[in-house]
Amino acid sequence: MKAIIFGPPGSGKGTYASRLQMKLDIDTVSTGDIFRQIMKTDSPLGKKVKTYVEGGLLVPDDIVIDIIKKRLSEIPLGKGFILDGFPRTLEQAKALEKVAYIDVVLLLLVPDWIIIERLSSRRICRDCGAVYNVRYLKPKVDMVCDKCGGTLYQRSDDTSEVIKRRIEVYEEQTQPIMEHFKGKKIPFVVSNCEALDTPPEIVVEQMLKELRKLKLA
Ligand code: ADP
Ligand code: ZN
């Protein structure tokens, strides 16, 4: 299965992608995670990326496309993957088409109030990138990653001003991409999120059910 997972910031893309990855034995590629790794380095690229991410703006297409092409070329032939956070512009969608065929779009629909509530209490593992929430998806030990023991931190772009900008950017730049994929007749699996405390397992089970119907799981 070659899938794109699509949804507003804080819709749970990363959480669902990592669970699907385990169940389906596929790779996940998260541009957000890749950029956070790059930002940790003091390189010129790291500094450049940081100005965009911390402003809630999209990193320029040429940078993103170069990085994603390289990452996709590392996935063994025939292995499935989920792209989390890519493509985010039409330009990126067109670049993707040249290197991979996408079987399905997983679309998450989440109201703004849930996004804001979730992002402001979100915490990330410094070492492995796993996502927690101090209110709804707590780690077993306070501020410690269940998976790797790393320390949790709050992302520098999970502040209310930047969250607002990211939602705007999502709405403006990303809607045309959905139209693009619909136009290509790629199937959609849509998940509606209406409650803050729906356990991720439930959403993932529903996705898997739909994916089985499409013979992708
Ligand atoms: P979220 O979906 O929670 O906003 P991500 O972790 O996917 O967060 O992305 C964080 C930031 O990384 C984005 O706000 C943007 O600055 C940058 N980014 C991630 N993916 C892309 C992309 N495909 N194109 C441009 N910028 C991106
Ligand atoms: Zn971790």
mmCIF file of C-alpha atoms and ligand atoms in Angstrom:
data_model
loop_
_atom_site.group_PDB
_atom_site.id
_atom_site.type_symbol
_atom_site.label_atom_id
_atom_site.label_comp_id
_atom_site.label_asym_id
_atom_site.label_seq_id
_atom_site.Cartn_x
_atom_site.Cartn_y
_atom_site.Cartn_z
ATOM 1 C CA MET A 1 0.000 0.000 0.000
ATOM 2 C CA LYS A 2 1.304 3.381 -0.985
ATOM 3 C CA ALA A 3 -0.723 5.938 0.900
ATOM 4 C CA ILE A 4 -0.860 9.591 1.747
ATOM 5 C CA ILE A 5 -2.269 10.598 5.109
ATOM 6 C CA PHE A 6 -3.811 13.983 5.013
ATOM 7 C CA GLY A 7 -5.336 16.200 7.649
ATOM 8 C CA PRO A 8 -4.946 19.485 9.490
ATOM 9 C CA PRO A 9 -2.161 20.005 12.029
ATOM 10 C CA GLY A 10 -2.949 18.005 15.123
ATOM 11 C CA SER A 11 -5.375 15.692 13.352
ATOM 12 C CA GLY A 12 -3.322 12.702 14.458
ATOM 13 C CA LYS A 13 -1.604 11.923 11.146
ATOM 14 C CA GLY A 14 1.620 10.866 12.812
ATOM 15 C CA THR A 15 -0.116 8.804 15.482
ATOM 16 C CA TYR A 16 -2.256 6.891 12.995
ATOM 17 C CA ALA A 17 0.568 6.490 10.493
ATOM 18 C CA SER A 18 2.857 4.911 13.066
ATOM 19 C CA ARG A 19 0.118 2.488 14.158
ATOM 20 C CA LEU A 20 -0.673 1.527 10.577
ATOM 21 C CA GLN A 21 3.028 1.092 9.968
ATOM 22 C CA MET A 22 3.228 -1.537 12.712
ATOM 23 C CA LYS A 23 0.095 -3.367 11.594
ATOM 24 C CA LEU A 24 0.897 -3.421 7.900
ATOM 25 C CA ASP A 25 4.688 -3.667 7.989
ATOM 26 C CA ILE A 26 5.214 -0.632 5.811
ATOM 27 C CA ASP A 27 7.393 2.481 6.098
ATOM 28 C CA THR A 28 6.252 5.909 7.132
ATOM 29 C CA VAL A 29 7.825 9.077 5.912
ATOM 30 C CA SER A 30 7.030 12.218 7.849
ATOM 31 C CA THR A 31 8.338 15.476 6.440
ATOM 32 C CA GLY A 32 7.660 17.175 9.784
ATOM 33 C CA ASP A 33 9.897 14.635 11.565
ATOM 34 C CA ILE A 34 12.568 14.991 8.909
ATOM 35 C CA PHE A 35 12.546 18.778 9.316
ATOM 36 C CA ARG A 36 12.700 18.553 13.106
ATOM 37 C CA GLN A 37 15.791 16.345 12.756
ATOM 38 C CA ILE A 38 17.354 18.811 10.318
ATOM 39 C CA MET A 39 16.543 21.719 12.667
ATOM 40 C CA LYS A 40 18.518 20.058 15.464
ATOM 41 C CA THR A 41 21.681 20.455 13.438
ATOM 42 C CA ASP A 42 23.282 23.865 13.287
ATOM 43 C CA SER A 43 23.765 23.625 9.516
ATOM 44 C CA PRO A 44 22.706 26.428 7.144
ATOM 45 C CA LEU A 45 19.863 24.172 5.958
ATOM 46 C CA GLY A 46 18.785 23.576 9.572
ATOM 47 C CA LYS A 47 18.661 27.322 10.233
ATOM 48 C CA LYS A 48 16.755 27.995 7.042
ATOM 49 C CA VAL A 49 14.165 25.295 7.718
ATOM 50 C CA LYS A 50 13.729 26.571 11.274
ATOM 51 C CA THR A 51 12.622 30.038 10.148
ATOM 52 C CA TYR A 52 9.763 28.511 8.156
ATOM 53 C CA VAL A 53 8.680 25.865 10.636
ATOM 54 C CA GLU A 54 8.714 28.245 13.588
ATOM 55 C CA GLY A 55 6.735 30.779 11.593
ATOM 56 C CA GLY A 56 4.094 28.187 10.771
ATOM 57 C CA LEU A 57 4.941 28.529 7.069
ATOM 58 C CA LEU A 58 5.645 25.866 4.495
ATOM 59 C CA VAL A 59 9.264 25.057 3.745
ATOM 60 C CA PRO A 60 9.974 25.932 0.063
ATOM 61 C CA ASP A 61 9.059 23.221 -2.434
ATOM 62 C CA ASP A 62 12.553 22.704 -3.857
ATOM 63 C CA ILE A 63 13.938 21.805 -0.425
ATOM 64 C CA VAL A 64 11.014 19.510 0.427
ATOM 65 C CA ILE A 65 11.024 17.736 -2.934
ATOM 66 C CA ASP A 66 14.767 17.031 -2.828
ATOM 67 C CA ILE A 67 14.484 15.557 0.640
ATOM 68 C CA ILE A 68 11.458 13.401 -0.088
ATOM 69 C CA LYS A 69 12.903 12.001 -3.309
ATOM 70 C CA LYS A 70 16.005 10.925 -1.481
ATOM 71 C CA ARG A 71 13.994 9.354 1.342
ATOM 72 C CA LEU A 72 11.668 7.481 -1.037
ATOM 73 C CA SER A 73 14.633 6.076 -2.928
ATOM 74 C CA GLU A 74 15.743 4.401 0.325
ATOM 75 C CA ILE A 75 12.527 2.357 0.618
ATOM 76 C CA PRO A 76 13.004 -1.175 -0.737
ATOM 77 C CA LEU A 77 11.180 -1.815 -4.002
ATOM 78 C CA GLY A 78 7.733 -3.295 -3.419
ATOM 79 C CA LYS A 79 7.521 -2.149 0.212
ATOM 80 C CA GLY A 80 4.510 -0.028 1.052
ATOM 81 C CA PHE A 81 4.634 3.384 2.717
ATOM 82 C CA ILE A 82 2.562 6.158 4.190
ATOM 83 C CA LEU A 83 3.491 9.743 3.527
ATOM 84 C CA ASP A 84 2.694 12.000 6.462
ATOM 85 C CA GLY A 85 2.900 15.706 5.725
ATOM 86 C CA PHE A 86 3.655 15.360 2.038
ATOM 87 C CA PRO A 87 2.545 16.563 -0.462
ATOM 88 C CA ARG A 88 1.383 19.887 0.922
ATOM 89 C CA THR A 89 1.360 21.890 -2.320
ATOM 90 C CA LEU A 90 0.322 21.118 -5.895
ATOM 91 C CA GLU A 91 3.931 21.441 -6.957
ATOM 92 C CA GLN A 92 4.881 18.721 -4.463
ATOM 93 C CA ALA A 93 1.977 16.518 -5.603
ATOM 94 C CA LYS A 94 3.202 16.746 -9.184
ATOM 95 C CA ALA A 95 6.768 15.925 -8.187
ATOM 96 C CA LEU A 96 5.482 12.889 -6.269
ATOM 97 C CA GLU A 97 3.593 11.573 -9.275
ATOM 98 C CA LYS A 98 6.849 11.334 -11.163
ATOM 99 C CA VAL A 99 8.394 8.982 -8.606
ATOM 100 C CA ALA A 100 5.531 6.941 -7.093
ATOM 101 C CA TYR A 101 1.997 5.770 -7.721
ATOM 102 C CA ILE A 102 -0.364 6.446 -4.799
ATOM 103 C CA ASP A 103 -3.059 3.819 -4.064
ATOM 104 C CA VAL A 104 -5.114 5.672 -1.498
ATOM 105 C CA VAL A 105 -5.556 8.975 0.319
ATOM 106 C CA LEU A 106 -6.354 8.734 4.035
ATOM 107 C CA LEU A 107 -8.180 11.935 4.860
ATOM 108 C CA LEU A 108 -8.787 13.110 8.430
ATOM 109 C CA LEU A 109 -11.535 15.639 9.049
ATOM 110 C CA VAL A 110 -11.160 17.412 12.363
ATOM 111 C CA PRO A 111 -12.876 20.569 13.614
ATOM 112 C CA ASP A 112 -10.676 23.561 14.521
ATOM 113 C CA TRP A 113 -11.517 23.527 18.211
ATOM 114 C CA ILE A 114 -10.185 19.994 18.552
ATOM 115 C CA ILE A 115 -7.004 20.920 16.707
ATOM 116 C CA ILE A 116 -6.318 23.846 19.010
ATOM 117 C CA GLU A 117 -7.105 21.869 22.127
ATOM 118 C CA ARG A 118 -4.861 18.989 21.071
ATOM 119 C CA LEU A 119 -1.890 20.951 19.823
ATOM 120 C CA SER A 120 -1.624 23.096 22.892
ATOM 121 C CA SER A 121 -1.266 20.002 25.090
ATOM 122 C CA ARG A 122 0.855 17.941 22.680
ATOM 123 C CA ARG A 123 4.321 16.661 23.624
ATOM 124 C CA ILE A 124 6.890 14.964 21.404
ATOM 125 C CA CYS A 125 9.744 12.585 22.185
ATOM 126 C CA ARG A 126 13.067 14.293 21.624
ATOM 127 C CA ASP A 127 14.672 11.045 20.506
ATOM 128 C CA CYS A 128 12.133 9.073 18.443
ATOM 129 C CA GLY A 129 9.458 11.666 17.605
ATOM 130 C CA ALA A 130 6.587 9.703 19.188
ATOM 131 C CA VAL A 131 3.584 11.904 19.946
ATOM 132 C CA TYR A 132 1.834 12.220 23.320
ATOM 133 C CA ASN A 133 -0.697 14.522 24.860
ATOM 134 C CA VAL A 134 -0.545 15.583 28.479
ATOM 135 C CA ARG A 135 -4.332 15.423 28.639
ATOM 136 C CA TYR A 136 -5.548 12.773 26.242
ATOM 137 C CA LEU A 137 -2.675 10.453 25.411
ATOM 138 C CA LYS A 138 -0.427 10.436 28.442
ATOM 139 C CA PRO A 139 2.859 8.560 28.635
ATOM 140 C CA LYS A 140 3.122 5.982 31.424
ATOM 141 C CA VAL A 141 5.769 8.056 33.196
ATOM 142 C CA ASP A 142 5.424 11.828 33.200
ATOM 143 C CA MET A 143 7.432 13.481 30.363
ATOM 144 C CA VAL A 144 9.163 10.198 29.427
ATOM 145 C CA CYS A 145 8.631 8.346 26.122
ATOM 146 C CA ASP A 146 6.983 4.916 26.511
ATOM 147 C CA LYS A 147 8.798 3.621 23.454
ATOM 148 C CA CYS A 148 12.396 4.711 23.947
ATOM 149 C CA GLY A 149 12.705 6.420 27.333
ATOM 150 C CA GLY A 150 13.525 9.766 25.688
ATOM 151 C CA THR A 151 12.458 13.086 27.219
ATOM 152 C CA LEU A 152 9.285 14.717 25.928
ATOM 153 C CA TYR A 153 9.166 18.365 24.865
ATOM 154 C CA GLN A 154 6.704 20.849 23.424
ATOM 155 C CA ARG A 155 7.262 21.721 19.764
ATOM 156 C CA SER A 156 8.275 25.322 19.177
ATOM 157 C CA ASP A 157 5.468 25.627 16.595
ATOM 158 C CA ASP A 158 2.777 24.362 18.978
ATOM 159 C CA THR A 159 2.057 27.843 20.326
ATOM 160 C CA SER A 160 -1.322 29.500 19.820
ATOM 161 C CA GLU A 161 -0.129 32.139 17.299
ATOM 162 C CA VAL A 162 1.719 29.627 15.161
ATOM 163 C CA ILE A 163 -1.107 27.073 15.449
ATOM 164 C CA LYS A 164 -3.510 29.646 13.970
ATOM 165 C CA ARG A 165 -1.169 30.300 11.067
ATOM 166 C CA ARG A 166 -0.693 26.576 10.412
ATOM 167 C CA ILE A 167 -4.456 26.023 10.255
ATOM 168 C CA GLU A 168 -4.784 28.897 7.768
ATOM 169 C CA VAL A 169 -1.941 27.556 5.661
ATOM 170 C CA TYR A 170 -3.532 24.107 5.693
ATOM 171 C CA GLU A 171 -6.858 25.437 4.532
ATOM 172 C CA GLU A 172 -5.411 27.600 1.770
ATOM 173 C CA GLN A 173 -2.677 25.426 0.363
ATOM 174 C CA THR A 174 -3.937 21.963 0.954
ATOM 175 C CA GLN A 175 -7.497 22.019 -0.293
ATOM 176 C CA PRO A 176 -6.438 22.213 -3.954
ATOM 177 C CA ILE A 177 -4.386 19.054 -3.440
ATOM 178 C CA MET A 178 -7.472 17.077 -2.433
ATOM 179 C CA GLU A 179 -9.161 18.196 -5.643
ATOM 180 C CA HIS A 180 -6.083 17.094 -7.525
ATOM 181 C CA PHE A 181 -6.203 13.556 -6.106
ATOM 182 C CA LYS A 182 -9.955 13.311 -6.604
ATOM 183 C CA GLY A 183 -9.420 14.283 -10.214
ATOM 184 C CA LYS A 184 -6.969 11.394 -10.550
ATOM 185 C CA LYS A 185 -9.658 8.993 -9.247
ATOM 186 C CA ILE A 186 -7.486 7.842 -6.367
ATOM 187 C CA PRO A 187 -9.696 6.293 -3.632
ATOM 188 C CA PHE A 188 -10.202 8.176 -0.378
ATOM 189 C CA VAL A 189 -10.662 6.738 3.090
ATOM 190 C CA VAL A 190 -12.219 9.483 5.175
ATOM 191 C CA SER A 191 -12.140 9.516 8.990
ATOM 192 C CA ASN A 192 -14.303 11.968 10.852
ATOM 193 C CA CYS A 193 -13.088 13.061 14.233
ATOM 194 C CA GLU A 194 -15.744 14.584 16.419
ATOM 195 C CA ALA A 195 -14.501 13.890 19.920
ATOM 196 C CA LEU A 196 -11.279 14.753 21.684
ATOM 197 C CA ASP A 197 -10.944 11.476 23.468
ATOM 198 C CA THR A 198 -11.539 8.901 20.724
ATOM 199 C CA PRO A 199 -8.772 6.326 21.240
ATOM 200 C CA PRO A 200 -6.433 6.068 18.244
ATOM 201 C CA GLU A 201 -7.032 2.278 18.043
ATOM 202 C CA ILE A 202 -10.671 2.873 17.114
ATOM 203 C CA VAL A 203 -9.802 5.233 14.281
ATOM 204 C CA VAL A 204 -7.099 2.887 13.032
ATOM 205 C CA GLU A 205 -9.478 -0.108 13.085
ATOM 206 C CA GLN A 206 -11.994 1.816 10.991
ATOM 207 C CA MET A 207 -9.275 2.764 8.529
ATOM 208 C CA LEU A 208 -8.131 -0.847 8.270
ATOM 209 C CA LYS A 209 -11.675 -1.983 7.603
ATOM 210 C CA GLU A 210 -11.948 0.423 4.672
ATOM 211 C CA LEU A 211 -8.479 -0.500 3.444
ATOM 212 C CA ARG A 212 -9.436 -4.192 3.421
ATOM 213 C CA LYS A 213 -12.413 -3.360 1.229
ATOM 214 C CA LEU A 214 -9.977 -1.734 -1.173
ATOM 215 C CA LYS A 215 -7.722 -4.824 -0.899
ATOM 216 C CA LEU A 216 -4.912 -2.668 0.468
ATOM 217 C CA ALA A 217 -4.698 -4.291 3.907
HETATM 218 P P1 ADP B 1 1.554 19.562 11.506
HETATM 219 O O1 ADP B 1 0.822 18.753 10.484
HETATM 220 O O2 ADP B 1 1.266 19.165 12.905
HETATM 221 O O3 ADP B 1 1.474 21.048 11.276
HETATM 222 P P2 ADP B 1 4.174 18.620 10.610
HETATM 223 O O4 ADP B 1 5.026 17.984 11.634
HETATM 224 O O5 ADP B 1 3.634 17.780 9.516
HETATM 225 O O6 ADP B 1 3.055 19.332 11.437
HETATM 226 O O7 ADP B 1 4.938 19.846 9.955
HETATM 227 C C1 ADP B 1 5.532 20.846 10.737
HETATM 228 C C2 ADP B 1 6.054 21.947 9.857
HETATM 229 O O8 ADP B 1 7.044 21.425 8.949
HETATM 230 C C3 ADP B 1 5.025 22.606 8.953
HETATM 231 O O9 ADP B 1 4.302 23.630 9.627
HETATM 232 C C4 ADP B 1 5.935 23.159 7.843
HETATM 233 O O10 ADP B 1 6.606 24.316 8.262
HETATM 234 C C5 ADP B 1 6.956 22.062 7.683
HETATM 235 N N1 ADP B 1 6.563 21.063 6.673
HETATM 236 C C6 ADP B 1 6.241 19.756 6.894
HETATM 237 N N2 ADP B 1 5.928 19.122 5.749
HETATM 238 C C7 ADP B 1 6.039 20.047 4.765
HETATM 239 C C8 ADP B 1 5.845 20.030 3.343
HETATM 240 N N3 ADP B 1 5.462 18.915 2.696
HETATM 241 N N4 ADP B 1 6.055 21.184 2.668
HETATM 242 C C9 ADP B 1 6.442 22.297 3.287
HETATM 243 N N5 ADP B 1 6.644 22.398 4.602
HETATM 244 C C10 ADP B 1 6.446 21.293 5.346
HETATM 245 ZN ZN ZN B 2 10.815 8.090 22.121
#
